[in-house]
GROMACS .gro file of C-alpha atoms in nm:
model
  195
    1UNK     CA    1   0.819   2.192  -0.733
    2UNK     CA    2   0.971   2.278  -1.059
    3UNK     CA    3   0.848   2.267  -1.417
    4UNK     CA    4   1.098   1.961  -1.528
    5UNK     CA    5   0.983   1.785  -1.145
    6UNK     CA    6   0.611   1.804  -1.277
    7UNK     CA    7   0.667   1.672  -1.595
    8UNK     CA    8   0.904   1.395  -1.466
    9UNK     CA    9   0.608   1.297  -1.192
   10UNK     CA   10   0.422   1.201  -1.513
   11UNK     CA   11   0.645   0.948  -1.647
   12UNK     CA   12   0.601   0.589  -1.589
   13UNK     CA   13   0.902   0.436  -1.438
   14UNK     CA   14   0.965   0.091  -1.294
   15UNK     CA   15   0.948   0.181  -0.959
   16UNK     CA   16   0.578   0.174  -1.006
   17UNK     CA   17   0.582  -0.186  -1.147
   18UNK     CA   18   0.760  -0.397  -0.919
   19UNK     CA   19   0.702  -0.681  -0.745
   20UNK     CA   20   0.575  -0.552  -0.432
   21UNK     CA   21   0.565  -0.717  -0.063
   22UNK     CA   22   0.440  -0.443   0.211
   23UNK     CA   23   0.702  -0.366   0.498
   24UNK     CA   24   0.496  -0.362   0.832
   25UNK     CA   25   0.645  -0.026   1.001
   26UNK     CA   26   0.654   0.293   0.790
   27UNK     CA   27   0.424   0.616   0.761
   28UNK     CA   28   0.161   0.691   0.509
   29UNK     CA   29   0.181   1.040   0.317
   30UNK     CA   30  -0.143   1.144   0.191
   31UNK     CA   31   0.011   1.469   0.028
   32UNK     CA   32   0.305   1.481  -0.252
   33UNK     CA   33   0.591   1.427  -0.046
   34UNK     CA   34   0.949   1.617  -0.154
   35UNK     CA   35   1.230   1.359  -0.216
   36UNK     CA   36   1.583   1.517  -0.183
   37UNK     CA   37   1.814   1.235  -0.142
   38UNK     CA   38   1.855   0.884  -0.269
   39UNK     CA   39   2.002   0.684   0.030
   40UNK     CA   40   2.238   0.389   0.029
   41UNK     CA   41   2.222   0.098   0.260
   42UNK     CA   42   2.337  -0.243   0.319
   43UNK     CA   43   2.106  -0.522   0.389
   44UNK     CA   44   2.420  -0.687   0.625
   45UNK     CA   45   2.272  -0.967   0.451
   46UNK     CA   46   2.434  -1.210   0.215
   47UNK     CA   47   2.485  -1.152  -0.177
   48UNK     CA   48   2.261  -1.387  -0.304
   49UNK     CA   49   2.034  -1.380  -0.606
   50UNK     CA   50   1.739  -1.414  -0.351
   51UNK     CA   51   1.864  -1.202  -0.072
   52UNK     CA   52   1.632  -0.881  -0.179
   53UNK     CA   53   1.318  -1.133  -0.155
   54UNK     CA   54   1.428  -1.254   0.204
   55UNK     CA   55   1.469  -0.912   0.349
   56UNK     CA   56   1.142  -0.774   0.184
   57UNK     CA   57   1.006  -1.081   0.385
   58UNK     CA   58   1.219  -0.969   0.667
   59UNK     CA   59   1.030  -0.616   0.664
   60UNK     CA   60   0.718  -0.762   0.613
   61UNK     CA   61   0.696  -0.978   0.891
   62UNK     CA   62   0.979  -0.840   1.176
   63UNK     CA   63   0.869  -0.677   1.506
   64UNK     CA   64   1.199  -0.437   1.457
   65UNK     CA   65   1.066  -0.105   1.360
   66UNK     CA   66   1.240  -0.068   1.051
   67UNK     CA   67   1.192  -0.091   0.648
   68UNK     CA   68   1.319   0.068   0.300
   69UNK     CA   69   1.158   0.153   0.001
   70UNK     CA   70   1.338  -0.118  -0.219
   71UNK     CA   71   1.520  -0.415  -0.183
   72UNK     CA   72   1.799  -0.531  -0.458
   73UNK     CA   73   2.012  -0.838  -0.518
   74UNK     CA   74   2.206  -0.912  -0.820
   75UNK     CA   75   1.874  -0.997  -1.066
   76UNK     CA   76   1.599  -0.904  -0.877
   77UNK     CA   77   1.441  -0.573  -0.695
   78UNK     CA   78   1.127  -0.576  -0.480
   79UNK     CA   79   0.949  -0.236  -0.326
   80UNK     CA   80   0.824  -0.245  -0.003
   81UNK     CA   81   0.719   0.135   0.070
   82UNK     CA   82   0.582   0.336  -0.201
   83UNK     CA   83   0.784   0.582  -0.322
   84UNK     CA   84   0.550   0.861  -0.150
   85UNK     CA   85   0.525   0.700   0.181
   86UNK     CA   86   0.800   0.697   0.459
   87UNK     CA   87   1.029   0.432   0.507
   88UNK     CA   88   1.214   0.413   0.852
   89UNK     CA   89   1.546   0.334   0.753
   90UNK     CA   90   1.803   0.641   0.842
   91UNK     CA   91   1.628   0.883   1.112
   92UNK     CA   92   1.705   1.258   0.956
   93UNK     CA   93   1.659   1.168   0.661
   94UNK     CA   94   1.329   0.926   0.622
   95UNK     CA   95   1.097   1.209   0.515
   96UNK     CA   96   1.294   1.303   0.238
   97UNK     CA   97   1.468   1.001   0.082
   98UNK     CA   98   1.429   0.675  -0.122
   99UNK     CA   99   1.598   0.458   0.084
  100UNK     CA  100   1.749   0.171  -0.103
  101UNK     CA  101   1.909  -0.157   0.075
  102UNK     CA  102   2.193  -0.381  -0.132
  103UNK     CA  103   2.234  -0.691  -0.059
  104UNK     CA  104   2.549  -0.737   0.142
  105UNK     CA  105   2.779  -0.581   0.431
  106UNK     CA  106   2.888  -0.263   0.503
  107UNK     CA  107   3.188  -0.438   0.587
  108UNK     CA  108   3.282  -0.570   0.229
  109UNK     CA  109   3.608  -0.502   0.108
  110UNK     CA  110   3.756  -0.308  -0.251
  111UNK     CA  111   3.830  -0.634  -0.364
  112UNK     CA  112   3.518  -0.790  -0.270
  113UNK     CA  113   3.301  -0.525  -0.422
  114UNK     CA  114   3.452  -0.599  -0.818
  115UNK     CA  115   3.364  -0.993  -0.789
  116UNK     CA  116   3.117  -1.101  -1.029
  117UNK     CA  117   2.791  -1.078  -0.760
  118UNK     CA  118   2.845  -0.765  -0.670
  119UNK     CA  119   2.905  -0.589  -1.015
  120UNK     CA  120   2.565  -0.747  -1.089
  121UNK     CA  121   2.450  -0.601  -0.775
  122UNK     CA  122   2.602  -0.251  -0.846
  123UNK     CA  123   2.480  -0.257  -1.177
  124UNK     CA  124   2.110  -0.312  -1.109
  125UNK     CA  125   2.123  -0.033  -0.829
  126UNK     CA  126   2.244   0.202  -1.083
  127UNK     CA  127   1.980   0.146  -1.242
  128UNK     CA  128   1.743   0.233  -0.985
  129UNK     CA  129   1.921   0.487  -0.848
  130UNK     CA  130   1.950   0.662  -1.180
  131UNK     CA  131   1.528   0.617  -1.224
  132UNK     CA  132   1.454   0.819  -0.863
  133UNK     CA  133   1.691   1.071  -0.978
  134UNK     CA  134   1.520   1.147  -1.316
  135UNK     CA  135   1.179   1.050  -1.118
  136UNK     CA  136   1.258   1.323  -0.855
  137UNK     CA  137   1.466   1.577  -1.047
  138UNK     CA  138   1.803   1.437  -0.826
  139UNK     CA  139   2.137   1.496  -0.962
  140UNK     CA  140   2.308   1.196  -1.020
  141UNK     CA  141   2.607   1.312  -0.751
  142UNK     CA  142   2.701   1.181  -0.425
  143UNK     CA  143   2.682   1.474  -0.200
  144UNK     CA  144   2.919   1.583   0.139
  145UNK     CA  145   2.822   1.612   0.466
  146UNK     CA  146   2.859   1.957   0.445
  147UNK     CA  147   2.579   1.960   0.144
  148UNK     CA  148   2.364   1.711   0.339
  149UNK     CA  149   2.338   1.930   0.691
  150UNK     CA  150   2.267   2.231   0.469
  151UNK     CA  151   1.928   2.032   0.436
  152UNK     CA  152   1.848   2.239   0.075
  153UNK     CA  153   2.071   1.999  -0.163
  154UNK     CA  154   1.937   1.726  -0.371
  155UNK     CA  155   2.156   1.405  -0.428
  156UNK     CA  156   2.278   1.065  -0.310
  157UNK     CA  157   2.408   0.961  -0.005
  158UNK     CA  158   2.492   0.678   0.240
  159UNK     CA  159   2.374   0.547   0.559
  160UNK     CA  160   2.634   0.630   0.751
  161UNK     CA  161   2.647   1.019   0.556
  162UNK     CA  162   2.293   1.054   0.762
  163UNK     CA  163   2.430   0.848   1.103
  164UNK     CA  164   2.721   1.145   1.082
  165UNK     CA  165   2.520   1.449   1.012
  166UNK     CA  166   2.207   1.422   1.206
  167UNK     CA  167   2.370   1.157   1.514
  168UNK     CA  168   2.009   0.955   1.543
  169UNK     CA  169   2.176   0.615   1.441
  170UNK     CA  170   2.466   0.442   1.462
  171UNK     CA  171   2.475   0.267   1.104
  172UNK     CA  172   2.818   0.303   0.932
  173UNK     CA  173   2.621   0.120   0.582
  174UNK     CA  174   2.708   0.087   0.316
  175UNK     CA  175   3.043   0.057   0.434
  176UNK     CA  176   3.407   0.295   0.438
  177UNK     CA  177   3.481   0.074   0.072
  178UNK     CA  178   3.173   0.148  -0.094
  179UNK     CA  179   3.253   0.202  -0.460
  180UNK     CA  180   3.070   0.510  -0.498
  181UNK     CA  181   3.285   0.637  -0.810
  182UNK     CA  182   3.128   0.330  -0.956
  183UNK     CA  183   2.802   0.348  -0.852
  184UNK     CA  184   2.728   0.691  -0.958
  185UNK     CA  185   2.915   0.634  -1.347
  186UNK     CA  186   2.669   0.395  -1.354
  187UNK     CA  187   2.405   0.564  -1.265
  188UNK     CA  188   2.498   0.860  -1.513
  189UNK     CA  189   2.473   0.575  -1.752
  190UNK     CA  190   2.131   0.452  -1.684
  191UNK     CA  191   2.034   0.843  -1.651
  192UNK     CA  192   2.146   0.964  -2.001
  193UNK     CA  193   1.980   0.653  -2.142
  194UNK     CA  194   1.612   0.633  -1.920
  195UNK     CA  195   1.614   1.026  -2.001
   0.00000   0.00000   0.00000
């Protein structure tokens, strides 16, 4: 781990302060676990200011082997794995990401993504997005395929990034419209000012 990494690790960010309902399936990591990759998801859940509650619930209580580290909806975000432990969210890349689930469909359109909801939504993932990359030493950049089968490259990606490079799911989240140019400028803005 680098110098800047250590000194990061020491910072107190919000992902350690909030609200916090358990998922039921994901894997305990006693030692400091390496985070390369901030990972996009949709819930495939409706954009609704209580939609990150529900599916925290949802992970909670479900039989379906699955969870993420953090749920968000346009005013609200709720962990349910701590950051060190494993969620099981995108198999080949679990042990090393922060897996974060928006509420809404991969199937969302451009024009859907700009209504007023989701640039709420957006805006608070930014946000959290840009506090695991400064927690974790991330860049704030999207990476390729290429960069994410290399396995060595630290960034953010999607869902369907991980179902493409390691073929151990079949989730095409957070969608082929994702407005990733938007996501990450936001990020960079949260990132310059958190830093």
């Amino acid at each position: 781990m680098s110098d800047t990494a250590r000194l990061l690790m020491h910072r107190v960010y919000e992902t350690d302060k909030w609200p916090f309902v358990e998922a039921r399936f994901f894997s305990t990591v006693k030692e400091h676990r390496d985070v390369l990759y901030v990972v996009i998801h949709t819930m495939e859940a409706p954009g609704k200011p209580d939609t990150a509650e529900k599916v925290a619930n949802y992970f909670k209580t479900t039989d379906r082997e699955a969870s993420a580290h953090v749920c968000i909806d346009s005013d609200s975000v709720v962990q349910c794995v701590l950051d060190n432990n494993v969620a099981w969210a995108a198999p080949g890349a679990n042990r090393t990401g922060i897996h974060l689930e928006l509420a809404g469909y991969a199937k969302t359109t451009p024009e859907e993504w700009k209504s007023a909801y989701n640039s709420l939504l957006l805006n608070n993932a930014a946000d959290v997005v840009a506090q695991y990359c400064l927690k974790y030493d991330i860049p704030v950049k999207r990476l390729t395929n290429n960069q994410l089968g290399a396995g060595d490259v630290k960034g953010i990606i999607g869902h369907d990034q991980v179902t493409a490079v390691f073929k151990k799911s079949t989730h095409t989240d957070p969608g082929k419209n994702f407005p990733w140019e938007f996501l990450i400028d936001r990020a960079n803005y949260f990132y310059a000012k958190r830093k």
